[in-house]
Coordinates of C-alpha atoms and ligand atoms in Angstrom, one line a residue:
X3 CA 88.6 115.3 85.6
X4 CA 87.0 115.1 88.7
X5 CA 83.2 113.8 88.9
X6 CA 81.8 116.5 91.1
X7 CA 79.1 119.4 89.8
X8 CA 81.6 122.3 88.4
X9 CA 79.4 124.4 91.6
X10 CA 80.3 121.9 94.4
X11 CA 83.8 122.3 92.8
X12 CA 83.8 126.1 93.4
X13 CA 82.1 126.1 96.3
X14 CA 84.5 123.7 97.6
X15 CA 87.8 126.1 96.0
X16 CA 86.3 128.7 98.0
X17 CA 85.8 127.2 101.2
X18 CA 89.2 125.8 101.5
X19 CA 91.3 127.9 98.7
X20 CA 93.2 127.1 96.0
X21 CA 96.2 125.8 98.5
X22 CA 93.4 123.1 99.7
X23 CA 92.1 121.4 96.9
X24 CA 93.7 118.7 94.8
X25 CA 92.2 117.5 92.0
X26 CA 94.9 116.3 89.6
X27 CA 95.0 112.7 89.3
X28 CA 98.6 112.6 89.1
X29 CA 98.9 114.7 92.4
X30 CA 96.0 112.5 93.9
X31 CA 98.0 109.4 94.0
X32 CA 99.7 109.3 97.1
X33 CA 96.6 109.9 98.7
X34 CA 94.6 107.2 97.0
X35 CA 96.7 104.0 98.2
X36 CA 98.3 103.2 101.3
X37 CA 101.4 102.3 103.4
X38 CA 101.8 99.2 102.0
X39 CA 100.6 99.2 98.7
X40 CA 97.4 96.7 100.0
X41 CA 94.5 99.3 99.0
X42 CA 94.0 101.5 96.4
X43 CA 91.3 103.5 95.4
X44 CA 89.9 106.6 93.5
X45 CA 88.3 109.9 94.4
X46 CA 86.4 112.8 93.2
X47 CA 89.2 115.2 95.0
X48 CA 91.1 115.4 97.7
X49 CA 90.5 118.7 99.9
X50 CA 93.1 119.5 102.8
X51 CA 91.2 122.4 105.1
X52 CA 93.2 124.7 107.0
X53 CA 91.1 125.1 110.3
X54 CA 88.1 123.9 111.9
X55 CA 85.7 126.1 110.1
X56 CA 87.3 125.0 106.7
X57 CA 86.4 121.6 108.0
X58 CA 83.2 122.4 108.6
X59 CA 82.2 124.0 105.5
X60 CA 83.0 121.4 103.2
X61 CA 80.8 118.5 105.7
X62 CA 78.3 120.9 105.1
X63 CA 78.5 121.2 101.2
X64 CA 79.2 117.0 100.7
X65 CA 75.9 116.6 102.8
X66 CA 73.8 118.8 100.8
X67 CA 75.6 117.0 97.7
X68 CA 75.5 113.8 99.4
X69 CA 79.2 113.2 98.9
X70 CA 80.5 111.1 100.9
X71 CA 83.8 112.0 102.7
X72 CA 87.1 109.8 103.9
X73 CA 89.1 111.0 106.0
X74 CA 92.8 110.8 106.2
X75 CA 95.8 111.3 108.3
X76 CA 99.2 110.3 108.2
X77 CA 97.8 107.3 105.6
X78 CA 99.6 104.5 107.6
X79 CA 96.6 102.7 108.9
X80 CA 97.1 98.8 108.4
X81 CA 94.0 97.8 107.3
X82 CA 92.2 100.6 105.0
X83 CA 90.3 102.8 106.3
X84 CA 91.7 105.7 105.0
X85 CA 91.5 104.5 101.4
X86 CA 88.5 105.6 99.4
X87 CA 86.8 102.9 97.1
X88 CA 87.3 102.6 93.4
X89 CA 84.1 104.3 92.5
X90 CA 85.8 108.0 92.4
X91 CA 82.6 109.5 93.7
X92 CA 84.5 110.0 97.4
X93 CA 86.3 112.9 98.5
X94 CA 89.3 112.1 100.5
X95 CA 89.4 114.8 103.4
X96 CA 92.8 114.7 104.8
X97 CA 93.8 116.9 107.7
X98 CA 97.4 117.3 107.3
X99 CA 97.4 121.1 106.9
X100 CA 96.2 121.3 110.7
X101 CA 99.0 121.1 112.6
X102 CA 99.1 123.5 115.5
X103 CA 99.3 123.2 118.7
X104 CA 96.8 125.1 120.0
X105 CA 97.3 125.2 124.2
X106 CA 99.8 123.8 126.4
X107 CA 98.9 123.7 130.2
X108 CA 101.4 122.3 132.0
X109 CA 100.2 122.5 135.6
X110 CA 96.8 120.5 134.3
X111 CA 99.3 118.5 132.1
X112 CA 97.6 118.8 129.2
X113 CA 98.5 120.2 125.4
X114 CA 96.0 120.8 123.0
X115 CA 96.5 119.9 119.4
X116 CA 94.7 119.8 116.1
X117 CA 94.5 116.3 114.6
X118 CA 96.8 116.8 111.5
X119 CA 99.7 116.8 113.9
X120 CA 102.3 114.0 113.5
X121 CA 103.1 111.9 116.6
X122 CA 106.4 112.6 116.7
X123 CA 105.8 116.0 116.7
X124 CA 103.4 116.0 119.8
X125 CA 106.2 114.3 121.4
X126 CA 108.8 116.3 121.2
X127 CA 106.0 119.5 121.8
X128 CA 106.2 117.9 125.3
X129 CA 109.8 117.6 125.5
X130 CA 109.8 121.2 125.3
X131 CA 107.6 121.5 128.1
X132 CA 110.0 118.8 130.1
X133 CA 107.0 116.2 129.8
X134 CA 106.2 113.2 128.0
X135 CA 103.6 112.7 125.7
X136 CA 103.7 108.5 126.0
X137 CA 101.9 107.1 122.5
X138 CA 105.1 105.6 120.8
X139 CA 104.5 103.7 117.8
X140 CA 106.6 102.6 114.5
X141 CA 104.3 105.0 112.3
X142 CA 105.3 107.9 114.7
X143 CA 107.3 110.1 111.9
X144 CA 104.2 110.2 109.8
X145 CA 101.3 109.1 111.8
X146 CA 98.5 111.7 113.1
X147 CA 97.2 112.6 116.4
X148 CA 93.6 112.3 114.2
X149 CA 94.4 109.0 112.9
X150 CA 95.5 107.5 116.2
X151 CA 92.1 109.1 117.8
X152 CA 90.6 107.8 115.0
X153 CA 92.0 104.2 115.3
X154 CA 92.4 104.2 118.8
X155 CA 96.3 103.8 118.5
X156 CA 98.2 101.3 121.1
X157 CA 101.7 101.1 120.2
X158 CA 104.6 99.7 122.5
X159 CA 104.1 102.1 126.2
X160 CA 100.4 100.6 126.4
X161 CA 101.5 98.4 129.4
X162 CA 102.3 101.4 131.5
X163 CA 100.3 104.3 129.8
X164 CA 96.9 102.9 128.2
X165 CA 96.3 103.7 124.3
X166 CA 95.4 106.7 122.9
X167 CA 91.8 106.7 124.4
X168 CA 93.5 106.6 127.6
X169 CA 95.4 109.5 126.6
X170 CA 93.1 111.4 125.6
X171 CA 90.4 114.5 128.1
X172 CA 88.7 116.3 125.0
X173 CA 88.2 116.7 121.9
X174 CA 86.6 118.7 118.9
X175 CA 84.6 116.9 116.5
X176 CA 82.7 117.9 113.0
X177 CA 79.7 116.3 113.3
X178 CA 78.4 115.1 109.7
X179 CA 75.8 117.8 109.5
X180 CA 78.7 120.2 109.5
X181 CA 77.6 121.6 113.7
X182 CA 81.1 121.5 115.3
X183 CA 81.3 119.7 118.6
X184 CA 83.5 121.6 121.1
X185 CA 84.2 119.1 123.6
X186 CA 87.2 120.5 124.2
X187 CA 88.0 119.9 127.6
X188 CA 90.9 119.0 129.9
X189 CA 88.8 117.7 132.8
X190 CA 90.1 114.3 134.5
X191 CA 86.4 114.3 135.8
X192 CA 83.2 115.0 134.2
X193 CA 80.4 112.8 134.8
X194 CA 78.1 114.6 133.3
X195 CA 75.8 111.6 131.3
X196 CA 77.6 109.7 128.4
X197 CA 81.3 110.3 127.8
X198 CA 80.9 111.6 124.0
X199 CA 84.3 111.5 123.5
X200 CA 84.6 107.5 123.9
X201 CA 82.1 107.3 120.4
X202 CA 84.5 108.9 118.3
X203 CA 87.9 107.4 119.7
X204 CA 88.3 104.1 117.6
X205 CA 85.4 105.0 115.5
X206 CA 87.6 104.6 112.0
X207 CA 86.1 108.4 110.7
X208 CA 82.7 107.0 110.3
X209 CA 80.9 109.4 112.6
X210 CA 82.8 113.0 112.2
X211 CA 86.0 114.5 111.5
X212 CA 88.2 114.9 114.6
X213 CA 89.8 118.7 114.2
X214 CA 91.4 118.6 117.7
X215 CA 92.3 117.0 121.1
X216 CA 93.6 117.4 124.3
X217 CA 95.7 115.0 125.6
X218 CA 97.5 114.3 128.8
X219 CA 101.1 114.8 130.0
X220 CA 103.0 112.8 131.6
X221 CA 106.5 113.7 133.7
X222 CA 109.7 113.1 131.9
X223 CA 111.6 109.9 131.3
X224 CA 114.8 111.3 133.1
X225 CA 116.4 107.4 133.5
X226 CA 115.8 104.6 130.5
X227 CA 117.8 100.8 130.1
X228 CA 117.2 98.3 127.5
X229 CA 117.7 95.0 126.9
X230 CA 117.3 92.2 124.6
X231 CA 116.7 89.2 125.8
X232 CA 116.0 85.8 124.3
X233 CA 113.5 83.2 125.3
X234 CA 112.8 79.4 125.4
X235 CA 109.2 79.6 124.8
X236 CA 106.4 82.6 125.0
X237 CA 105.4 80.8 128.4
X238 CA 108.5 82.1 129.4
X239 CA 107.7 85.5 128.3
X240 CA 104.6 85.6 130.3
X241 CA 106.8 84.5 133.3
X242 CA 109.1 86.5 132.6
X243 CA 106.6 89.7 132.4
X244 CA 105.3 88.8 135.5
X245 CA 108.6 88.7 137.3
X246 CA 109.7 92.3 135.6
X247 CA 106.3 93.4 137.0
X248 CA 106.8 92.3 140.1
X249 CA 110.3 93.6 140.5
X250 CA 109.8 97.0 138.7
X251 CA 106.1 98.3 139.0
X252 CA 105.4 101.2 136.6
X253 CA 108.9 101.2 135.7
X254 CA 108.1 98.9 133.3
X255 CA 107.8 100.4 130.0
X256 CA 107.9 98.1 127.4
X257 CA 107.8 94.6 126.8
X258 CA 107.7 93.5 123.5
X259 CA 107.5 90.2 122.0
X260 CA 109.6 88.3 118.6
X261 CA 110.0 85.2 117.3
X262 CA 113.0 84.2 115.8
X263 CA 111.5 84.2 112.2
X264 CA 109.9 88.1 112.5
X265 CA 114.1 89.1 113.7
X266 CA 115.4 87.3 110.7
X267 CA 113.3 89.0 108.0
X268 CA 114.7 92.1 109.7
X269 CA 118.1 91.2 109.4
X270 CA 117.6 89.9 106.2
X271 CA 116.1 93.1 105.0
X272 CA 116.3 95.7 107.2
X273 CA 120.2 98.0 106.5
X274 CA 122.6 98.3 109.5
X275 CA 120.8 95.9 111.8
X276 CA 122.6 92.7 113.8
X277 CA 121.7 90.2 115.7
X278 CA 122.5 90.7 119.6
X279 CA 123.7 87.2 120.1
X280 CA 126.3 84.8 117.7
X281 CA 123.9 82.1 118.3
X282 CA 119.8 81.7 117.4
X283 CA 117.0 81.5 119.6
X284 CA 113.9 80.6 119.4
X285 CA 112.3 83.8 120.8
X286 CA 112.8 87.3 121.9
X287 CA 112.1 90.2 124.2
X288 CA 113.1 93.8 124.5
X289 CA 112.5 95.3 127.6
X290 CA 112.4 98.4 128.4
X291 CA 112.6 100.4 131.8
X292 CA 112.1 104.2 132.4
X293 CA 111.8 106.3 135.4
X294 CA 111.3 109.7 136.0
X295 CA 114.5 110.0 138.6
X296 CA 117.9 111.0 136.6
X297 CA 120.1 107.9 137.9
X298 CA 117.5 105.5 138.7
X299 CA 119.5 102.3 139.7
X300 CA 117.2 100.5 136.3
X301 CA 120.8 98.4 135.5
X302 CA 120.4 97.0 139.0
X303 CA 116.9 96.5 139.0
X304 CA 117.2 94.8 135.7
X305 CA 120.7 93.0 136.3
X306 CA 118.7 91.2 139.1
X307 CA 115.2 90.4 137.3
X308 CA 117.8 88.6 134.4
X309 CA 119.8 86.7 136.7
X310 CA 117.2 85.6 138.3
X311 CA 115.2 84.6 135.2
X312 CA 118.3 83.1 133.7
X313 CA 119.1 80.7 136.7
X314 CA 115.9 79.4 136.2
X315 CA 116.2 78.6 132.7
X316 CA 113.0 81.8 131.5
X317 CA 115.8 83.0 129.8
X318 CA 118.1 81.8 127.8
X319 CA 120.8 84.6 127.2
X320 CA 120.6 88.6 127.6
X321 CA 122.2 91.9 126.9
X322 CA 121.4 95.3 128.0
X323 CA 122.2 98.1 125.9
X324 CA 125.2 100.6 126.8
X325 CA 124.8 103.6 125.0
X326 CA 121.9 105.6 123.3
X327 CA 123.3 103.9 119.7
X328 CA 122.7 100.6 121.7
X329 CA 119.3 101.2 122.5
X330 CA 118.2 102.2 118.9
X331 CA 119.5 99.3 117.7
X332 CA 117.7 97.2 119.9
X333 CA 114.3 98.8 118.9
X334 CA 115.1 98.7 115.1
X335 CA 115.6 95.3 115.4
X336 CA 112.0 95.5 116.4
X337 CA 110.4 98.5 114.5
X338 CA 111.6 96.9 111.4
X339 CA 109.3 94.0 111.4
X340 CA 106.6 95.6 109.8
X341 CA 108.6 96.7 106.7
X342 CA 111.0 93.7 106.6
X343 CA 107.9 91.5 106.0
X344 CA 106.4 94.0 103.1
X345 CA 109.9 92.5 101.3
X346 CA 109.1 89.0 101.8
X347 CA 106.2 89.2 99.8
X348 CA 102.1 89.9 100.7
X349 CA 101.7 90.2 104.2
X350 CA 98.3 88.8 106.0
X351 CA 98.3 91.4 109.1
X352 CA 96.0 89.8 111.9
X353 CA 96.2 92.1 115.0
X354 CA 94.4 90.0 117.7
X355 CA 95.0 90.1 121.7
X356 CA 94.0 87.9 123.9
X357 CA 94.2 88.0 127.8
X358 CA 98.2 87.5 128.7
X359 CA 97.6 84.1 130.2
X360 CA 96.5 82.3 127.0
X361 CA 99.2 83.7 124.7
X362 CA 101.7 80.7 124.8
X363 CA 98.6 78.5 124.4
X364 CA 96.8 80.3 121.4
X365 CA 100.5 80.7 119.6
X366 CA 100.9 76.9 120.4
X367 CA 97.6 75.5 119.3
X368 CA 96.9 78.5 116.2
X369 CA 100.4 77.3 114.8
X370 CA 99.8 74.1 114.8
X371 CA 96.0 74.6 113.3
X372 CA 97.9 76.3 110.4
X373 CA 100.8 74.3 109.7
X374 CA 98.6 71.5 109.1
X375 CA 96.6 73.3 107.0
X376 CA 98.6 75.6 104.8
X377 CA 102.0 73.7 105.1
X378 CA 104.9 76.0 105.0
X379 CA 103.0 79.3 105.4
X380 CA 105.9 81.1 107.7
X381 CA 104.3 82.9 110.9
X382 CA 105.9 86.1 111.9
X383 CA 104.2 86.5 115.4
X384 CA 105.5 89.4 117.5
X385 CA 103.7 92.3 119.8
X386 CA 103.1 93.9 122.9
X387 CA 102.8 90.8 125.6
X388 CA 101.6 93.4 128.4
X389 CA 98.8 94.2 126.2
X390 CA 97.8 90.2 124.9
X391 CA 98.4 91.9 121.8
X392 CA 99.7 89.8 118.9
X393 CA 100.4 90.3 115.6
X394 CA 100.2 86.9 114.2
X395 CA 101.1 87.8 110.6
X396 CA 101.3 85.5 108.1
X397 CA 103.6 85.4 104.8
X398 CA 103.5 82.7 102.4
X399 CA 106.1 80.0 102.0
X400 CA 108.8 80.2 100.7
X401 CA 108.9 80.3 96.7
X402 CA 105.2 80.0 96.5
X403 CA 103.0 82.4 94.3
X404 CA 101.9 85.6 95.9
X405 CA 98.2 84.9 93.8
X406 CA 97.9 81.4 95.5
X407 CA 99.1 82.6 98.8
X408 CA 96.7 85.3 98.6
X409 CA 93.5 82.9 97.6
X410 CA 94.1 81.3 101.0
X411 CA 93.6 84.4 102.9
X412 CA 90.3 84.2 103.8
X413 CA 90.6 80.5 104.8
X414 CA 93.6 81.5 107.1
X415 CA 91.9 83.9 108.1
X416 CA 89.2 82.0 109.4
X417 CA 91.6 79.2 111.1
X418 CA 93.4 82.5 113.3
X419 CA 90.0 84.4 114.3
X420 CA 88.6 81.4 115.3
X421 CA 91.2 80.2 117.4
X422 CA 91.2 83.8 118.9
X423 CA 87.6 83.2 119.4
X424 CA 88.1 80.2 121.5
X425 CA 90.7 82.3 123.8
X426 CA 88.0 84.9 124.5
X427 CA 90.0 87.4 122.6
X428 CA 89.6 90.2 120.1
X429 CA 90.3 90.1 116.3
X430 CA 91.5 93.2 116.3
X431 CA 93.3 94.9 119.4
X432 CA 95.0 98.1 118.2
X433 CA 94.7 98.8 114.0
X434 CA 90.9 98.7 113.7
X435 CA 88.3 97.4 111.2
X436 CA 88.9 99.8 108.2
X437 CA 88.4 97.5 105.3
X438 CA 90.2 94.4 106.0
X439 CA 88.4 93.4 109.4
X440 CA 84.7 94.8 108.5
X441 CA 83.1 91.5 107.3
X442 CA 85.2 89.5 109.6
X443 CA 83.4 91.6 112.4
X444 CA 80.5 90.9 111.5
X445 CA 80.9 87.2 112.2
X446 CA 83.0 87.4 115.1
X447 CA 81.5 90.3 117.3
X448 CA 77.9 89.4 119.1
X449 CA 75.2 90.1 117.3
X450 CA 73.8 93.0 120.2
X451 CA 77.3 94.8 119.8
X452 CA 76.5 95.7 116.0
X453 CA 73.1 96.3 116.6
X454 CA 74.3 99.1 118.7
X455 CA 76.9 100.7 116.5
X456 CA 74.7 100.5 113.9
X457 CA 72.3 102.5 115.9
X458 CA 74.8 104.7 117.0
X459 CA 75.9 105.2 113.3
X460 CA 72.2 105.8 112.2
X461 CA 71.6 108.4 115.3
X462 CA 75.1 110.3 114.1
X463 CA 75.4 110.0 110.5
X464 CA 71.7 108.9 109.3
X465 CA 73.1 109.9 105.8
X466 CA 76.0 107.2 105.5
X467 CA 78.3 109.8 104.3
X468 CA 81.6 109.2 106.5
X469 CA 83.5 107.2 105.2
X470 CA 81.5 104.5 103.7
X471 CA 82.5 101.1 104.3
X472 CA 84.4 101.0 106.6
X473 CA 84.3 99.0 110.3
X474 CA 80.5 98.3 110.2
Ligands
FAD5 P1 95.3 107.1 108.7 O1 95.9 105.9 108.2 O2 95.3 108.3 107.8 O3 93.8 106.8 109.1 C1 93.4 105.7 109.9 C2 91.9 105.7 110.2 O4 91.6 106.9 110.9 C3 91.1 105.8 108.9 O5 89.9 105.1 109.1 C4 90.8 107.3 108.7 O6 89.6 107.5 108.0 C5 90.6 107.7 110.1 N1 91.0 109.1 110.4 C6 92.2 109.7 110.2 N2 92.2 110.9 110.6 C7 91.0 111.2 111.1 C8 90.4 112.3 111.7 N3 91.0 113.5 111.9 N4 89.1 112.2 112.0 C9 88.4 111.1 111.8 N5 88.9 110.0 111.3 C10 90.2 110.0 110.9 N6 99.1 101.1 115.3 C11 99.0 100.8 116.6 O7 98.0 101.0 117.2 N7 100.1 100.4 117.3 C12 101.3 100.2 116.6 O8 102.3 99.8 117.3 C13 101.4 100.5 115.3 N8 102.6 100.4 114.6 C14 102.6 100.7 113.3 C15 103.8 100.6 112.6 C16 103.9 100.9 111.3 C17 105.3 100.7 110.6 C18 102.8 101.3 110.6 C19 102.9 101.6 109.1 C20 101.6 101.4 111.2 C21 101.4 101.1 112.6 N9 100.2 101.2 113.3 C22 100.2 100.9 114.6 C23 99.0 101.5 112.6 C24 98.3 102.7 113.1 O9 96.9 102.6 113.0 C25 98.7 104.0 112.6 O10 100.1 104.2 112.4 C26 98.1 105.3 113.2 O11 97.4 105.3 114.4 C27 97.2 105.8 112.1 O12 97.4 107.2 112.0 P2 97.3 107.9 110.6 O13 97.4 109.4 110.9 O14 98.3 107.4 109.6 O15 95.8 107.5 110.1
MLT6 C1 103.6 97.0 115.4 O1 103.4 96.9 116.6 O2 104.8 97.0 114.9 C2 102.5 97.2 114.4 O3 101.3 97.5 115.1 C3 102.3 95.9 113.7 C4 102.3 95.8 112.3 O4 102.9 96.5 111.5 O5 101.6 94.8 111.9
ZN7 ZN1 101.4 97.0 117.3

C-alpha cells in the first residue's frame, strides 16, 4: 500500500497513465536498491513519465503535496543518489520511458536526446550519423544520458574529450515548481550572463529533473590500436603518459591505470578473461589510440613510444592487440574491476583525483598510511591517469568479517580523504556525492563553496523536495 492521499494517487494515474505508475512493492524493488546491493530504500511509488509535460505535471502535484521526488536513471550510480531513504514517503521518478532522440544536426554536430536514453544507445545514434558520441564508460549498456548529466559522468575518453559537461550545449530542465526550462540549445557560444546549464550538470537531481540534452558530435574513430602494457611503478605511468602525449597529441584516447591486485580479482572472477603476459607485474596500463584517418600508421606511432619507453626501463613488457577480439579483451580486463571486486566482498569506493604529478606520491604515501593502520586491507587502485583520477578502493583482507571490515570505513575513509587533501585534490572526481560522499563534503570542501550551493539550492528548490539528502 502506498502512503500517498488516494487523490495524489489519481491525480498522479492520470498524469502519467496507468503504463507509468508502479506501486506494487514487489515490482518496486529493482528500483529501490542499487547496482551493488550498497543502498536500499523505500518509496511511496515509483512513476516513469512518458514526455516532458508528464514530467512536469507530476513536480507540480509532489510540490503542492510536498512529496519529495528522486530521480533515477539507469540506477548505476556508485554512491546513492538515486536511492530513496527508508521512510517510504519518496517517490522515485525514473525517466527510463524517455528515450527518443529528438534532433540530429549533423553539420552543427549536435543530436538532441531525452535523458532516459542509455549511453550506448546515444553512441551508436551517432554511428549512424558516421560520428562519435565520445562518453564511454563501464555502465554504458544501462547507464542514462540523465544520470551522466546528472552526475557529471567522466569515464575512460576524458583525456581527449572532457566529461559529460564538456559534452554537453543545452539542455531542458523541470524546474521544482513544475515551469519547464527550455534551454535547449546547440550554441558553442552564448555569453549571455550565467551559463544555467553548468548548475544542473553534476547537480545529483537536487535542483530539477533533466528531460533532455544536446550534446556534441565528434568525427568518427576510422583507425583504433590497443595495448597492454605493464609498469614498474605509477611514476612510470606518469612518464609514460607524458611521452604518449608527446608523441601522439589528441590521438591519445585512453590511458588507464591497474595494479596488479585490481587485474587479479578480474581474473579470479571475471569468465573468459587472461592475463596478457605468463609473468606478474607490478602494474598496468591500456592505452588506447584513435584517429579519424582509416590507416592511420597508430602501430608505428605506438611501436616507437613502447620501445622507447622499454629501453629505458618505464616499461617493463607490452603487447598490442591484433584483432577487434584482442582489443575487447584488453578492456575487459579493465571493465571488469568494478564487478570483480563486488565478489571479493564489501567494496569501500573512494573516487578521488588529484593533479597527474602527485599520483605516484599520494598512492605511495596513502598506502603506506593504511597499511599501518588497517593491516592487510587489500587496495585495488586503478583509473583514468590523464584525468588524476583514482579509484583507490578498498576491500578488506583476506578472511576477515565483512561487519568488522565495514566498522573501519569511516576511519579509512578519513586516512584516504585526508591524504587527498594534502595533494590538493578532490574526494570525488567523477561519481558524485549522492549519499556516500555528503557528510564527507562537508568536511572536506571550504566552508564558502557550501555556503554557495546551499544558496543556490535555497534560490532553486526553497522547498527541499528533490531529492533529499543527497550531495549537500
Ligand atoms: P542513476 O544511477 O540512476 O542516477 C545517478 C544520479 O543522477 C542520482 O543522484 C540521480 O538522482 C540523478 N539523476 C538521474 N537521472 C536524472 C535526471 N534525468 N535528472 C536529474 N537527476 C538525475 N561513472 C563515471 O563517471 N565514470 C566511469 O568510468 C564509471 N564507470 C562505471 C562503471 C560501472 C560498472 C558502474 C556500475 C558505474 C560506473 N560509473 C562511472 C558511475 C556513473 O555515475 C554512472 O554509471 C552513470 O553516470 C549514472 O547514470 P545512471 O543513468 O545510471 O544514473
Ligand atoms: C570505473 O572507472 O571503472 C568506475 O568509475 C569505477 C568504479 O566502479 O569504482
Ligand atoms: Zn571511473
Amino acid at each position: 500500500m502506498s502512503g500517498l492521499s488516494d487523490a495524489l494517487l489519481q491525480a498522479l494515474r492520470e498524469a502519467v497513465g496507468e503504463a507509468g505508475l508502479i506501486t506494487d512493492a514487489e515490482r518496486m524493488q529493482s528500483y529501490l536498491s542499487d547496482w551493488r546491493g550498497a543502498y536500499r530504500g523505500q518509496a511511496a511509488a515509483v512513476l516513469r513519465p512518458a514526455s516532458t509535460e508528464e514530467v512536469a505535471a507530476v513536480v507540480r502535484l509532489c510540490a503542492q503535496a510536498g512529496v519529495a521526488l528522486v530521480p533515477q536513471g539507469g540506477n548505476t550510480g556508485l554512491c546513492g543518489g538515486s536511492i530513496p531513504d527508508d521512510s517510504g514517503a519518496q517517490i522515485v521518478l525514473s525517466l527510463t520511458r524517455m528515450k527518443r532522440i529528438r534532433a540530429v544536426d549533423v553539420a552543427n554536430a549536435t543530436i538532441t536526446v531525452e535523458a532516459g536514453m542509455i549511453l550506448q544507445q546515444l553512441q551508436e545514434a551517432a554511428a549512424e550519423v558516421g560520428r562519435l558520441f565520445p562518453l564511454s564508460l563501464g555502465a554504458e549498456g544501462s547507464c542514462t544520458v540523465g544520470g551522466n548529466l546528472a552526475t557529471n559522468a567522466g569515464g575512460t575518453a576524458v583525456l581527449r574529450y572532457g566529461n559529460m559537461r564538456d559534452l554537453t550545449l543545452g539542455l531542458e530542465v523541470v524546474l521544482p515548481d513544475g515551469r519547464v526550462w527550455d534551454g535547449l540549445r546547440g550554441l558553442r557560444k552564448d555569453n549571455t550572463g550565467y551559463d544555467l546549464k553548468h548548475l544542473f550538470i553534476g547537480s545529483e537531481g537536487t535542483l530539477g529533473i533533466i528531460t533532455a540534452a544536446v550534446l556534441k558530435l565528434f568525427p568518427a574513430v576510422r583507425s583504433l590500436t590497443t595495448a597492454w602494457v605493464a609498469l614498474p611503478s605509477p611514476q612510470a605511468a606518469v612518464e609514460l603518459i607524458g611521452q604518449m602525449r608527446g608523441l601522439c597529441g589528441d590521438r591519445l584516447t585512453g590511458f588507464e591505470l591497474m595494479s596488479r591486485q585490481s587485474v587479479e580479482f578480474v581474473l579470479r572472477h571475471v569468465a573468459g578473461v587472461s592475463d596478457p603476459f605468463a609473468e606478474t607485474h607490478p602494474w598496468y596500463v591500456l592505452i588506447e589510440l584513435s584517429d579519424t584517418q582509416p590507416n592511420a600508421p597508430l602501430n608505428e606511432l605506438l611501436e616507437q613510444g613502447l620501445g622507447a619507453a622499454l629501453e629505458q626501463g618505464v616499461a617493463l613488457d607490452a603487447v598490442v592487440a591484433a584483432s577487434d577480439a584482442q582489443v575487447r579483451a584488453l578492456w575487459a580486463l579493465r571493465e571488469g574491476i568494478s564487478e570483480a571486486q563486488n565478489h571479493e566482498g564489501p567494496s569501500l569506493k573512494h573516487d578521488i583525483s588529484v593533479p597527474v604529478s602527485r599520483i605516484p606520491d599520494f598512492i605511495e604515501r596513502t598506502d603506506a598510511a593504511l597499511q599501518q593502520a588497517f593491516p592487510g586491507v587489500r587496495i585495488v587502485t586503478y583509473g583514468h591517469v590523464g584525468d588524476g583520477n583514482l579509484h583507490y578502493n578498498i576491500s578488506k583482507p583476506a578472511g576477515a568479517e565483512d561487519g568488522a571490515f565495514k566498522a573501519q570505513a569511516e576511519a579509512i575513509m578519513r586516512v584516504i580523504y585526508d591524504q587527498t587533501l594534502r595533494y590538493a585534490g578532490s574526494i570525488s572526481a567523477e561519481h558524485g556525492l549522492g549519499q556516500s560522499k555528503r557528510l564527507a563534503a562537508q568536511h572536506y570542501k571550504a566552508p564558502l563553496e557550501l555556503e554557495l550551493m546551499t544558496r543556490v539550492k535555497q534560490a532553486l528548490d526553497p522547498a527541499g523536495l528533490m531529492n533529499p539528502g543527497k550531495l549537500l
